[in-house]
Coordinates of C-alpha atoms in Angstrom, one line a residue:
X1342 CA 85.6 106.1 108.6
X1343 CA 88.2 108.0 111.3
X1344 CA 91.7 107.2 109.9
X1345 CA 94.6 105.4 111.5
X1346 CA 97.4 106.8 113.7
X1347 CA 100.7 105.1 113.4
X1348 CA 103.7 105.4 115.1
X1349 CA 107.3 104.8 114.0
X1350 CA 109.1 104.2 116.8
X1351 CA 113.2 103.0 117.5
X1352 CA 115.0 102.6 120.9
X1353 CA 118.0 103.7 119.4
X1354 CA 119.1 106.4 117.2
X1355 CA 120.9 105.6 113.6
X1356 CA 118.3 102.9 112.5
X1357 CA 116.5 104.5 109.6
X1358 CA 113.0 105.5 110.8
X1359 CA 113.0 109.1 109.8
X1360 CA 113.8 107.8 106.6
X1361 CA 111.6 104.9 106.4
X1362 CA 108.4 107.1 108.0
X1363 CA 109.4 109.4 105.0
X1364 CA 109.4 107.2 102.4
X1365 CA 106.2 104.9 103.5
X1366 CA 104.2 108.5 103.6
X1367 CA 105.2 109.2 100.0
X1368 CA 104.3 105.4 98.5
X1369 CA 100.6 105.7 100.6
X1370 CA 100.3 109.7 99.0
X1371 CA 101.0 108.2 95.9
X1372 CA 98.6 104.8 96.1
X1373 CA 95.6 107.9 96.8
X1374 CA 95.9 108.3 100.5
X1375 CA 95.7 111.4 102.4
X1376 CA 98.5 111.4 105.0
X1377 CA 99.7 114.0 107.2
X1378 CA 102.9 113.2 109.2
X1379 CA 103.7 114.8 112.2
X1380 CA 108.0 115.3 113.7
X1381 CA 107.6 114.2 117.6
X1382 CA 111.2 114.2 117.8
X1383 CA 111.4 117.4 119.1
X1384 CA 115.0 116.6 120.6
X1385 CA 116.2 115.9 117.3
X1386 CA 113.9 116.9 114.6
X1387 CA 115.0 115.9 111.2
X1388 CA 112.2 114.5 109.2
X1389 CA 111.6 118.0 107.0
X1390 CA 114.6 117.5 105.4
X1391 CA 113.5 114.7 104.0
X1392 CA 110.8 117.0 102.7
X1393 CA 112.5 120.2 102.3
X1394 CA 112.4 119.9 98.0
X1395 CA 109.1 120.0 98.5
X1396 CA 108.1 122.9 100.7
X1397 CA 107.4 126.0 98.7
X1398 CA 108.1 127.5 101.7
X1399 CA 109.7 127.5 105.6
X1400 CA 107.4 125.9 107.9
X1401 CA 105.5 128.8 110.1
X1402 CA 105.2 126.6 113.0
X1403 CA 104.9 123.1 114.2
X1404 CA 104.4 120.6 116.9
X1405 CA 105.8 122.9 119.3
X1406 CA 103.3 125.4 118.5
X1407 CA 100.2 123.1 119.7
X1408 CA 101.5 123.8 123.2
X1409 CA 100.7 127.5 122.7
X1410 CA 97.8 126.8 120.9
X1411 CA 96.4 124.8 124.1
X1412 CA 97.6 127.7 126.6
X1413 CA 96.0 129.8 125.1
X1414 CA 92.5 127.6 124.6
X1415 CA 93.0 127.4 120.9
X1416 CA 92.1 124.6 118.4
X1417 CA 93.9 125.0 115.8
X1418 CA 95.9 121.6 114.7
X1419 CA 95.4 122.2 111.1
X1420 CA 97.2 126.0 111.1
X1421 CA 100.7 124.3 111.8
X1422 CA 100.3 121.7 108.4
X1423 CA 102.8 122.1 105.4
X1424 CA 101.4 121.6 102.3
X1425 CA 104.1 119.7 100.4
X1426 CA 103.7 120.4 96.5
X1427 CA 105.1 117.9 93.9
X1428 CA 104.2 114.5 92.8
X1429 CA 102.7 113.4 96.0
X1430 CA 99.5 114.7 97.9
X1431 CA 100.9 115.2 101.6
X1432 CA 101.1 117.5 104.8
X1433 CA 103.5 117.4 107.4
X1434 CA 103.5 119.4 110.8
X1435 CA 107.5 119.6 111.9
X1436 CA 108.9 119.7 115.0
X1437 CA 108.5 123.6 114.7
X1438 CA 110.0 126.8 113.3
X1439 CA 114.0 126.4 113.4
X1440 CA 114.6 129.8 115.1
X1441 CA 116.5 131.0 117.5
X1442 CA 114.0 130.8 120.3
X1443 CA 113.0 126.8 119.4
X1444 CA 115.7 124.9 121.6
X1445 CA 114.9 127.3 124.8
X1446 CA 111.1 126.5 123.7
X1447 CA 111.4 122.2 123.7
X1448 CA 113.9 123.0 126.9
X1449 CA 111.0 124.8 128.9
X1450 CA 108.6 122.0 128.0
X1451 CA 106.9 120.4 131.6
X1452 CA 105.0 117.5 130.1
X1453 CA 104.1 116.5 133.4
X1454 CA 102.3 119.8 134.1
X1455 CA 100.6 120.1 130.9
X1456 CA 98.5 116.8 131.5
X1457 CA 97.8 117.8 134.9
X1458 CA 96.1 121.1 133.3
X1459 CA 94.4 118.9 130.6
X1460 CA 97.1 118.6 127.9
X1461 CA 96.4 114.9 127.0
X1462 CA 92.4 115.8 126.6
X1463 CA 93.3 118.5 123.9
X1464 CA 95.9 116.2 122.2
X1465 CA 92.2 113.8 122.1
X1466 CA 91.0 116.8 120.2
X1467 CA 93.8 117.3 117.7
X1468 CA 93.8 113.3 117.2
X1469 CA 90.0 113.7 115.9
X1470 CA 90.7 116.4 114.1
X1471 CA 93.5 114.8 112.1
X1472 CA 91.8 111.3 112.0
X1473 CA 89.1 113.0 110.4
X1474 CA 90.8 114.6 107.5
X1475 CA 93.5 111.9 106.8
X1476 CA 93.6 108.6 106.4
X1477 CA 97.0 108.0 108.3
X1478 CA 98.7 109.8 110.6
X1479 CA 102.4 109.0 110.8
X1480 CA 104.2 110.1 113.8
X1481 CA 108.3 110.1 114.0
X1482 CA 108.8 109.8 117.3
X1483 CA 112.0 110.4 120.1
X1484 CA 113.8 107.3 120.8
X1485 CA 114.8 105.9 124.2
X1486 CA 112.2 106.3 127.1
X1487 CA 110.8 109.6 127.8
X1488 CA 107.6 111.5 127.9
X1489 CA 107.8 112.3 124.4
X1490 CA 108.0 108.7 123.7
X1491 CA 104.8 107.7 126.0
X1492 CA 102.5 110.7 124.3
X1493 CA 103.7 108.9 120.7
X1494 CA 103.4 105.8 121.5
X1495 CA 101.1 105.0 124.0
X1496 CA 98.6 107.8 123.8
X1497 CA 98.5 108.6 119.9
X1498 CA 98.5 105.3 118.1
X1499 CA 96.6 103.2 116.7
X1500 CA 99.5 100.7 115.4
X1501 CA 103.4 101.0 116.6
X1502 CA 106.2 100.4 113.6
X1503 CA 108.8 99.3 116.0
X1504 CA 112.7 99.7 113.7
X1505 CA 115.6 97.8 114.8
X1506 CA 118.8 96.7 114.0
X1507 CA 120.6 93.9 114.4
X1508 CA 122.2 94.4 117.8
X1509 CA 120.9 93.3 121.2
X1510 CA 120.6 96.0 122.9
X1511 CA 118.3 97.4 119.7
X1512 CA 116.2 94.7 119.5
X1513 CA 115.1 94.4 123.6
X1514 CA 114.6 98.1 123.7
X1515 CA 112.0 98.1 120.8
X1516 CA 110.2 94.9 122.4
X1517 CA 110.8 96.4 126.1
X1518 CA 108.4 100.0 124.6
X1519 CA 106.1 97.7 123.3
X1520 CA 104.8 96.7 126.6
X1521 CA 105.2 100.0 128.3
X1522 CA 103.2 101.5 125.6
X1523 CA 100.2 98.6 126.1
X1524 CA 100.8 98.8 129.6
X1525 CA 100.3 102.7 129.3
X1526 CA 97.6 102.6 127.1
X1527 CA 95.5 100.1 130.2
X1528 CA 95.5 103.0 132.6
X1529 CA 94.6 106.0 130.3
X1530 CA 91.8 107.1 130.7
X1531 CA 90.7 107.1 126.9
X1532 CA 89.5 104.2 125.2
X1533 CA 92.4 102.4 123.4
X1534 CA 92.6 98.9 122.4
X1535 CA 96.4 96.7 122.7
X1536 CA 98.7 97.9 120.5
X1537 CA 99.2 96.1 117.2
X1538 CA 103.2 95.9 116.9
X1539 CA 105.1 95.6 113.5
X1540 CA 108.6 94.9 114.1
X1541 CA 110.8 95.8 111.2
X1542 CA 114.2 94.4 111.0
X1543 CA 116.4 97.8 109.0
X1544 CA 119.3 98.3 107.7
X1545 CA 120.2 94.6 107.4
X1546 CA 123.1 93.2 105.3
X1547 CA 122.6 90.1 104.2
X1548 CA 124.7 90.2 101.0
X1549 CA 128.4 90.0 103.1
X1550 CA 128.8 87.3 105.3
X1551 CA 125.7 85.1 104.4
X1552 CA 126.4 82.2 107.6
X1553 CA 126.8 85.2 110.0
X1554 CA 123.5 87.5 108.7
X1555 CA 121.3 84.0 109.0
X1556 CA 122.5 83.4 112.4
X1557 CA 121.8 87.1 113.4
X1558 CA 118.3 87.0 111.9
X1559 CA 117.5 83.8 113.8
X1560 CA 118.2 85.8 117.0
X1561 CA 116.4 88.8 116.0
X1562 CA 113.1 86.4 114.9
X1563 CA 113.6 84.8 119.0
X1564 CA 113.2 87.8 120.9
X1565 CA 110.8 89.7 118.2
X1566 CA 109.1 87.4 117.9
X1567 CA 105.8 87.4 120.4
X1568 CA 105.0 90.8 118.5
X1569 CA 103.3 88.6 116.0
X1570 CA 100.8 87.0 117.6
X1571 CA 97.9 89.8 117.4
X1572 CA 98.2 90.2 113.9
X1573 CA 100.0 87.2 111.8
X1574 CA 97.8 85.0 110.2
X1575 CA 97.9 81.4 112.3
X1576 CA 98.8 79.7 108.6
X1577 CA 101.9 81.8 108.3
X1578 CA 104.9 81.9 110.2
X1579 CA 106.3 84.8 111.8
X1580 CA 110.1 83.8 110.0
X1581 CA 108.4 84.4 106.7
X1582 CA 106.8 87.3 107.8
X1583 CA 109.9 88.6 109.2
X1584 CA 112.0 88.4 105.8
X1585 CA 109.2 90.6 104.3
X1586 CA 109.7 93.0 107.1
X1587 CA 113.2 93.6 106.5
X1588 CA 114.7 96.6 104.9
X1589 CA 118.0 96.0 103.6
X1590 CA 121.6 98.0 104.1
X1591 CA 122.1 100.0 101.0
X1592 CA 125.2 102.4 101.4
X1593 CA 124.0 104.8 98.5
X1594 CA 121.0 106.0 100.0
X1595 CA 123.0 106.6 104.1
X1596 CA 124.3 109.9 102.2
X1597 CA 121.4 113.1 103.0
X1598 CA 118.7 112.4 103.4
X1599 CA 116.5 111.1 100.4
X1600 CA 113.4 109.6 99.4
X1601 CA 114.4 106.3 96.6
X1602 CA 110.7 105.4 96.3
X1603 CA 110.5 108.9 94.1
X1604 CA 113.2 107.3 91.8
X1605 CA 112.8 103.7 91.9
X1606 CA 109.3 103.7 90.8
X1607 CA 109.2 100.2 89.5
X1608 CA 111.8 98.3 92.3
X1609 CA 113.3 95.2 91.7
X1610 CA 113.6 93.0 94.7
X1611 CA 117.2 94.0 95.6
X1612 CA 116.5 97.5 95.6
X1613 CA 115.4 99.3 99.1
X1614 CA 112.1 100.5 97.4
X1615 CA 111.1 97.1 97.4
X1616 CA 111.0 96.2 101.1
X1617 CA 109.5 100.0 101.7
X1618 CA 106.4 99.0 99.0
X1619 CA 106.0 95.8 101.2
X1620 CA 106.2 97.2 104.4
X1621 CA 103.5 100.6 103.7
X1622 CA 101.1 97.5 102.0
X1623 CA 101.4 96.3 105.7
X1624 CA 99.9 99.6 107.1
X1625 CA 97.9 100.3 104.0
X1626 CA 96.3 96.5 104.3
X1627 CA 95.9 97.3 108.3
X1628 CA 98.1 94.3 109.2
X1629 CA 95.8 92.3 107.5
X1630 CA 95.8 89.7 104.6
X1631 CA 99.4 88.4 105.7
X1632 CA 98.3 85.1 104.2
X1633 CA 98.6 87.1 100.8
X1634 CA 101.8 88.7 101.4
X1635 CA 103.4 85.3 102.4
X1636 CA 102.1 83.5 98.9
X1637 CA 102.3 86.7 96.8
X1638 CA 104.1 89.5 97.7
X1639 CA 103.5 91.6 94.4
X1640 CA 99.8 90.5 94.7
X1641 CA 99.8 92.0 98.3
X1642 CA 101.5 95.6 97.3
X1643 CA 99.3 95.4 93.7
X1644 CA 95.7 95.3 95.8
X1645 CA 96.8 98.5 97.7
X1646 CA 98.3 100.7 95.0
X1647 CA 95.3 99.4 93.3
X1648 CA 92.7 100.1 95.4
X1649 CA 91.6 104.2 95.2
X1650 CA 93.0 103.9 91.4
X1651 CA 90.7 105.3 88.8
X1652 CA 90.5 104.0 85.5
X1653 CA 89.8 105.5 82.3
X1654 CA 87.3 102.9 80.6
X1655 CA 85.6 100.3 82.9
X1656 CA 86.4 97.4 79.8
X1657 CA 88.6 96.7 77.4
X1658 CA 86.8 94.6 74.5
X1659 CA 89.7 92.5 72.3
X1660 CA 88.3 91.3 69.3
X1661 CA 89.9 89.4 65.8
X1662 CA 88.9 91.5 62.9
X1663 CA 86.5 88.3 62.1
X1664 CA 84.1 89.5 65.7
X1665 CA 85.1 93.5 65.2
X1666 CA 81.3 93.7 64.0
X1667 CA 80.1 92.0 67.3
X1668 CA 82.6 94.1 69.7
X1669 CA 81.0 97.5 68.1
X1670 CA 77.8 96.4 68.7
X1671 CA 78.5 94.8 72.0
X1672 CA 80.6 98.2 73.0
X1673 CA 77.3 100.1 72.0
X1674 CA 75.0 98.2 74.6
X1675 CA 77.5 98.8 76.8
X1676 CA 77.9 102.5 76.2
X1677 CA 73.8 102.5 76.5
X1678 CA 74.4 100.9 80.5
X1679 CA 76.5 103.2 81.2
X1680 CA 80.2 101.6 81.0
X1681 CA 83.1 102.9 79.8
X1682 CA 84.5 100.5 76.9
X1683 CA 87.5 101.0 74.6
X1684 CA 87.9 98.7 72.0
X1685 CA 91.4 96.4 71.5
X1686 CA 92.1 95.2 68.5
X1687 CA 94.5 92.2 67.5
X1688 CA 97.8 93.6 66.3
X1689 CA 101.7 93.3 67.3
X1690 CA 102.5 91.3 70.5
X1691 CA 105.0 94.4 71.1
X1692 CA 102.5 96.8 71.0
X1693 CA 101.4 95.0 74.8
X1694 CA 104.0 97.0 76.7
X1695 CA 103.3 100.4 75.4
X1696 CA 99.4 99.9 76.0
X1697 CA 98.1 101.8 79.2
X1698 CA 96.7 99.9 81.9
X1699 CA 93.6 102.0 81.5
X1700 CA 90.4 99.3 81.6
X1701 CA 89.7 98.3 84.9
X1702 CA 88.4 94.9 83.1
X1703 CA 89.1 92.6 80.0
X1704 CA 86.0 90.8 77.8
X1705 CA 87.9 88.7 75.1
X1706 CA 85.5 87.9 71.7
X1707 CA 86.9 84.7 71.4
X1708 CA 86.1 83.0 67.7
X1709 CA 86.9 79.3 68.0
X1710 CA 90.6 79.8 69.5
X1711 CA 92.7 82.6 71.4
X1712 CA 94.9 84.4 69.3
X1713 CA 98.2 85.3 70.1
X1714 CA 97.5 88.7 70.4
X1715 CA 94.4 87.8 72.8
X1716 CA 97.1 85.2 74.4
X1717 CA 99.6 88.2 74.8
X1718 CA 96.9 90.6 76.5
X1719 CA 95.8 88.4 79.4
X1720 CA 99.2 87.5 80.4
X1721 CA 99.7 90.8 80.4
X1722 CA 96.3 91.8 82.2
X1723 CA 97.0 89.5 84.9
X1724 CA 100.4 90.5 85.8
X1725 CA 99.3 93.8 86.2
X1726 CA 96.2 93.1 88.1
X1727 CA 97.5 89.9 90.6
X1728 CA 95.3 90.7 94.1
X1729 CA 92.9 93.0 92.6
X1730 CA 89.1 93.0 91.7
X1731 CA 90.0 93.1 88.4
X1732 CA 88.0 90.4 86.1
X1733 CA 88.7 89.0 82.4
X1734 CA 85.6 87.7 80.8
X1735 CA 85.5 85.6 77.5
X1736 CA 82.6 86.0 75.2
X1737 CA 82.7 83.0 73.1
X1738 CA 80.9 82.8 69.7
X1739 CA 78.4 80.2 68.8
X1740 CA 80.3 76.7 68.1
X1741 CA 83.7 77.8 70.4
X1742 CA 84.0 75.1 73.4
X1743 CA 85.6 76.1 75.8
X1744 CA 87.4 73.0 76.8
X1745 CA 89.6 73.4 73.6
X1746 CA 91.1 77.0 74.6
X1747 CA 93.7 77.0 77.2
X1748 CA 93.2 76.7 81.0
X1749 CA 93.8 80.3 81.6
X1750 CA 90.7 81.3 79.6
X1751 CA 88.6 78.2 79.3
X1752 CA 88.0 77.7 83.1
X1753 CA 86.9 81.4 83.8
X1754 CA 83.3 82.1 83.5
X1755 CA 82.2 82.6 79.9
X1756 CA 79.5 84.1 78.3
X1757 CA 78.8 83.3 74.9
X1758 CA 76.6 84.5 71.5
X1759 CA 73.5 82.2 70.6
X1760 CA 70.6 82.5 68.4
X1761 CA 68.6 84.5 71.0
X1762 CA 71.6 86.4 72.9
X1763 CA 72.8 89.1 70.6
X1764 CA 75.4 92.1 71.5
X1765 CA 72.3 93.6 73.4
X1766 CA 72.0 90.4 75.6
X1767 CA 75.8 89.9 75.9
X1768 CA 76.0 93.5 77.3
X1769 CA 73.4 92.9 79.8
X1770 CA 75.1 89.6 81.4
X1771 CA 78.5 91.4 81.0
X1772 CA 77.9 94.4 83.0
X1773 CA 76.1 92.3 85.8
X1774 CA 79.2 89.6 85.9
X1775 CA 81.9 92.6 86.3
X1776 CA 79.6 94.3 88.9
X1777 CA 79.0 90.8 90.8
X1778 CA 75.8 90.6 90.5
X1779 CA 75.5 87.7 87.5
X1780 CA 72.0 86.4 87.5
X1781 CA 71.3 83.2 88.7
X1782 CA 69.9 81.5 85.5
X1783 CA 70.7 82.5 82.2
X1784 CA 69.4 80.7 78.7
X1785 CA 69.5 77.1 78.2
X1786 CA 69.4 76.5 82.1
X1787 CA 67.5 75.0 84.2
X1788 CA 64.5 77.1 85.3
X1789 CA 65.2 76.6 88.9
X1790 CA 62.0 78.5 90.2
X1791 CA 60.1 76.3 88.4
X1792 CA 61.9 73.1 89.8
X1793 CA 61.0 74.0 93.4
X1794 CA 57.7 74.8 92.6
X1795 CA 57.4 71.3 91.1
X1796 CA 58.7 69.7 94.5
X1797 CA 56.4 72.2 96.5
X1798 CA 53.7 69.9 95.2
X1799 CA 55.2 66.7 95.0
X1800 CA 54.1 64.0 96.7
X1801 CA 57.0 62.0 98.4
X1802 CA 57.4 59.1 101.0
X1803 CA 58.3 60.5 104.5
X1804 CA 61.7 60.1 104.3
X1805 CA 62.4 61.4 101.1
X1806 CA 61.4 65.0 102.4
X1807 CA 64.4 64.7 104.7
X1808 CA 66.4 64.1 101.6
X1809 CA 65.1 66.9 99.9
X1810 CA 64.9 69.4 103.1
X1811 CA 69.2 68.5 102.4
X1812 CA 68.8 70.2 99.1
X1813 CA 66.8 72.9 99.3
X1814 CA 69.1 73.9 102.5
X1815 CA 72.0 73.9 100.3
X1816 CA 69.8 75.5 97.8
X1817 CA 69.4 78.6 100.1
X1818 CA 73.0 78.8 100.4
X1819 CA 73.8 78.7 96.8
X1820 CA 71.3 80.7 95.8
X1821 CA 72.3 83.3 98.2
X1822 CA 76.1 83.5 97.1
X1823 CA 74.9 83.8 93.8
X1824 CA 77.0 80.8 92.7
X1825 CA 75.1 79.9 89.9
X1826 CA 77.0 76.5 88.7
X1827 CA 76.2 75.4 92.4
X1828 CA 72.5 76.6 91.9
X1829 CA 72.1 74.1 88.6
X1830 CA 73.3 71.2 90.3
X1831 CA 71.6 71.0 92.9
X1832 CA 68.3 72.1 91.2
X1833 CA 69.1 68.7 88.8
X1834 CA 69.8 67.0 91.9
X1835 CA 65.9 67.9 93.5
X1836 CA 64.7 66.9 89.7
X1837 CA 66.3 63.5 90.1
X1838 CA 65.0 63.1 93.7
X1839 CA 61.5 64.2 93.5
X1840 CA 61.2 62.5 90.0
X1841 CA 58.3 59.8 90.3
X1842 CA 59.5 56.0 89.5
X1843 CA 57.8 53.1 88.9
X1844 CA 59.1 50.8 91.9
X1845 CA 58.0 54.0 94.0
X1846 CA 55.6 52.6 96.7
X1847 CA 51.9 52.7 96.8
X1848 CA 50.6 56.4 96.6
X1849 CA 48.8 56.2 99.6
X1850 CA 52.4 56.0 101.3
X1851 CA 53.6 59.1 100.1
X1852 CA 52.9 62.5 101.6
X1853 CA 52.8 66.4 100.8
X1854 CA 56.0 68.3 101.7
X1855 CA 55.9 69.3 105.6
X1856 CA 55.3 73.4 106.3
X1857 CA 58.6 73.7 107.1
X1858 CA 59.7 72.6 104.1
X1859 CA 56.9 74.2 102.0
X1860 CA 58.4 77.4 104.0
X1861 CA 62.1 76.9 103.1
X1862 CA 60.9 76.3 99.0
X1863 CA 58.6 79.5 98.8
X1864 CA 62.1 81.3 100.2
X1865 CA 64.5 79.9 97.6
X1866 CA 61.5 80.4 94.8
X1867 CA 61.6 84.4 95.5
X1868 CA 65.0 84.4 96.1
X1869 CA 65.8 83.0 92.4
X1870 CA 62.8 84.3 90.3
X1871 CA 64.4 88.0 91.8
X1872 CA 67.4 86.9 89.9
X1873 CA 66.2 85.9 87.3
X1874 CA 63.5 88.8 86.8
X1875 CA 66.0 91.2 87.0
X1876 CA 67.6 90.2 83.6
X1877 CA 64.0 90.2 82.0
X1878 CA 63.6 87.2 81.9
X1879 CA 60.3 85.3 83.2
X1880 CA 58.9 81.1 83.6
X1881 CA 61.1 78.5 81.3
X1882 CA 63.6 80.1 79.6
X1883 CA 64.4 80.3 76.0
X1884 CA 66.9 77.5 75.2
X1885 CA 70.1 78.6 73.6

C-alpha cells in the first residue's frame, strides 16, 4: 500500500509549522513508521535545524538538487535523503546544500518553464518513488501564495495540515489555500481526489485572559469551520474536534529550535507534547476514527503508537499459587501452538508499575475470586491498552461463577476448566479467542448443527416455516460473525419453535420445510459443523 503525502502548510510566517512538521515526523518514527520529510521552503529553509543533532553529517544536496537531477534526465529522488541517526528512524531531503551558490540557485528557479518542459511529470515520478518506500511524506512548505506553494499543496498531497493563529488575517489565508489548492488539483492533469483539510489552531493561549481566548476560539471555529465536513464524523462536532486540534503557547520551547516530544515522552495534558501526540494520531489514523478521539483521546493516540508495536510474549498467564499447576500446564499447550506465554505470578501490588508491558494479551486463572494482585494487573492492562486489539481472557476453575467476580472480569468472555477440558483443551479455545476465530460451540452447548438438521425434517404447518425461515436468517448472520452467545439463542429458539405439541393440528396439515428453506438450513449446517470441526470436535458434544 503506496504511502500518504502530507502537507503542512501556513499563510503566514511565525505560526509553528516547521516546528510542528518536526515534531509530528519524530512521534510517527517513533510509533514504527517510515517517514521521510522533505524542506519546500526553499525561500526560507529552516526545518534541518530542527534536525541538525541528528545528522552525522552536512546534507550533500536537497530539494534544490531534483531540478538538476530532471535537467539532466536523472531519477534520482532517493540520492538527496539524510539519514538521521538517533532514537528515531527518519530521512529528510532539505531545502539543499547551504553554500554559497544556493540563494543565486532558488533565485534562478523558472517554475513556469520547468512544467512547460515536463517538470510536474517527473515530480509524479519522485512522488511514487517516495510513496513507495515511506509511509508518509511530510512536506514543509512556503507560506503565502506562490508556485512553491501550488507544487506543495496542490500537486503533492494527499492531505493538507493547514496552521494558524489566532488573527484574521491568519485564519482566511489558510482557508482561502484550501480552495486554491482543490481548485488546482480539478484541472491537473493527474488523478487527485479533493483535498482533505486539517485545520490546526497553534500557538494558542488559553491560560491568560480565559473570557477573551474563548471568544477568539469561537471566531476561529466560524470561519474554519467548513474544513470539517469531509472528514469529521457526523456524531461529532467540529468545536470538539477543534479543542483537540489546538497546540498551545508555551514560551519555553519559542527559544531554537527543538523537538519536546524527544523529552516529554509521557505528556501530561498541559504540556505541548500532548496536543502534538493528538494531532500525528490524526494523520497516523488517516483523519479517521474522530468518533474515538472525541470520547477517548488517550484511546485514540494508544491505537496508533500501538499498532506496528511488537511484543515480546503473545500472553501473559496470572495465576494464585493454588492454579500455578494449571498455568504450567496450560503455558505448555500453548508453547506446543506456537504462542509466546510468560507466566505472572501473584505478588506485591507495587511490583505492577515496574512490570514491562511486554504480553500483547492477559488470561487470568481465576480460583473462585480475583485477587488483588489479579485486580491490580487488569487495571493496569487496560490503561495501557485503551483502543487496542489487546484482549484479557479469564479461565475460571470448575465451581467459579462468574456473576460473583466483579463486572470488569465477569462480563468478558470466559473460558473455564471442567472434567473433560483440561490445560490441553483450555489452550486450544484460548489461542482461537485471542486470534478471533473462537469456535462456534464449545462443551455443554447446544449442538447447533444437529438442531437444524432436526428442523430440515420437521414437519410444520405452513406458516410456521415463515417463522422459522426468521430464524434461520438470523442464524446465517450469527453464525457468520461468529457470535457464538447469539448462535445458542437462537438455536434454542428453532428448538422451541419446531418442537411438536399436543394442541398442534392434525398431521395432515402440516408440511415439509419449503426448498428454499431446506437451502438456507443445509448453508448454516456447513457453516457451523466447519466451526465446530475445527476444534475436533464432531455430533453432540460432550457435556461439561
Amino acid at each position: 500500500m503506496p504511502g500518504t503525502v502530507v502537507t503542512f502548510y501556513s499563510y503566514k510566517g511565525g505560526v509553528g509549522r516547521s516546528f510542528t512538521l518536526a515534531n509530528i515526523a519524530v512521534l510517527l518514527a517513533r510509533w514504527g513508521y517510515r517517514v521521510l520529510c522533505l524542506d519546500w521552503d526553499l525561500e526560507a529553509p529552516g526545518l534541518d535545524t530542527y534536525f541538525r543533532p541528528m545528522m552525522s553529517a552536512p546534507p550533500s544536496g536537497g530539494v534544490v538538487d531534483l531540478i538538476d537531477d530532471f535537467r539532466a534526465g536523472r531519477l534520482t529522488p532517493g540520492a538527496h535523503t539524510t539519514r538521521l541517526t538517533g532514537k528515531v528512524k527518519l530521512d529528510v531531503i532539505t531545502a539543499g546544500r547551504g553554500d554559497d551558490a544556493y540563494v543565486r540557485r532558488v533565485q534562478d528557479l523558472d517554475w513556469e518553464g520547468l512544467y512547460e518542459q515536463g517538470f510536474g511529470d517527473y515530480l509524479e515520478q519522485c512522488r511514487e518513488q517516495w510513496t513507495a518506500a515511506y509511509d508518509y511524506v511530510l512536506i514543509d512548505s512556503r507560506t503565502g501564495i506562490s508556485d512553491i506553494g501550488g507544487i506543495c499543496t496542490a500537486h503533492l498531497p494527499d492531505r493538507l495540515v493547514v496552521l494558524f493563529t489566532a488573527n484574521v488575517q491568519s485564519m482566511r489565508g489558510a482557508v482561502d489555500i484550501a480552495e486554491r489548492a482543490n481548485a488546482a488539483r480539478d484541472r491537473m492533469p493527474y488523478d487527485r481526489p479533493q483535498l482533505t483539510v486539517l485545520p490546526v489552531l497553534s500557538r494558542f493561549d488559553a491560560r491568560e485572559e480565559y473570557a477573551r481566548s474563548e471568544e477568539w476560539r469561537r471566531i476561529c471555529l466560524e470561519e474554519t469551520k467548513d474544513l470539517f465536513r469531509s472528514w469529521l464524523d457526523r456524531d461529532v462536532s467540529p468545536d470538539v474536534m477543534s479543542r483537540h486540534l489546538t497546540l498551545p503557547y508555551v514560551s519555553f520551547w519559542t527559544f531554537g529550535e527543538q523537538l519536546p516530544v524527544l523529552t516529554e515522552i509521557s505528556p501530561t495534558a498541559d504540556q505541548i507534547s500532548f496536543a502534538l501526540e493528538t494531532v500525528a494520531s490524526v494523520v497516523a489514523h488517516d483523519f479517521d476514527r474522530t468518533d474515538l478521539l472525541a470520547e477517548n483521546r488517550d484511546a485514540y493516540v494508544a491505537a496508533v503508537r500501538a499498532e506496528k508495536r511488537t511484543f515480546t510474549h503473545d500472553v501473559r498467564v496470572s495465576t494464585t499459587r493454588p492454579t500455578m499447576y494449571l498455568a504450567e500446564e496450560l503455558m505448555k499447550y500453548l508453547v506446543e501452538l506456537g504462542v509466546r506465554p510468560v507466566l505472572s505470578l501473584s505478588g506485591e501490588r507495587s511490583l505492577l508499575e515496574k512490570t514491562a508491558d511486554d504480553a500483547k494479551h492477559l488470561c487470568l486463572i481465576v480460583d473462585r475470586e480475583v485477587s488483588r494482585w489479579q485486580s491490580a494487573e487488569v487495571e493496569l492492562f487496560l490503561h495501557r491498552t485503551l483502543g487496542q486489539d489487546r484482549r484479557v481472557v479469564p479461565v475460571l476453575t470448575k465451581g467459579t461463577e462468574p456473576n460473583s467476580l466483579p463486572g470488569y472480569v465477569g462480563n468478558l468472555r470466559h473460558l473455564r476448566f471442567g472434567p473433560s477440558r483440561g490445560p490441553r483443551e483450555i489452550a486450544k479455545n484460548l489461542v482461537d479467542q485471542l486470534t478471533g476465530t473462537t469456535a462456534l460451540v464449545e462443551p455443554g452447548d447446544l449442538d447447533v448443527a444437529g438442531v437444524l438438521r432436526q428442523t430440515a425434517h420437521a414437519r410444520l404447518r405452513p406458516l410456521m416455516w415463515g417463522f422459522v425461515d426468521e430464524i434461520v436468517a438470523e442464524l446465517q448472520i450469527a453464525i457468520g460473525a461468529g457470535d457464538r452467545a447469539r448462535v445458542q439463542d437462537l438455536a434454542e429458539e428453532l428448538m422451541s419453535a419446531t418442537r411438536v405439541r399436543a394442541t398442534d393440528a392434525a398431521p395432515g396439515h402440516r408440511v415439509l420445510a419449503p426448498p428454499e428453506t431446506r437451502e438456507a438450513i443445509e448453508w448454516a449446517v456447513r457453516t457451523s459443523e466447519a466451526r465446530v470441526t475445527r476444534q475436533g470436535f464432531t455430533g453432540f458434544l460432550d457435556q461439561r
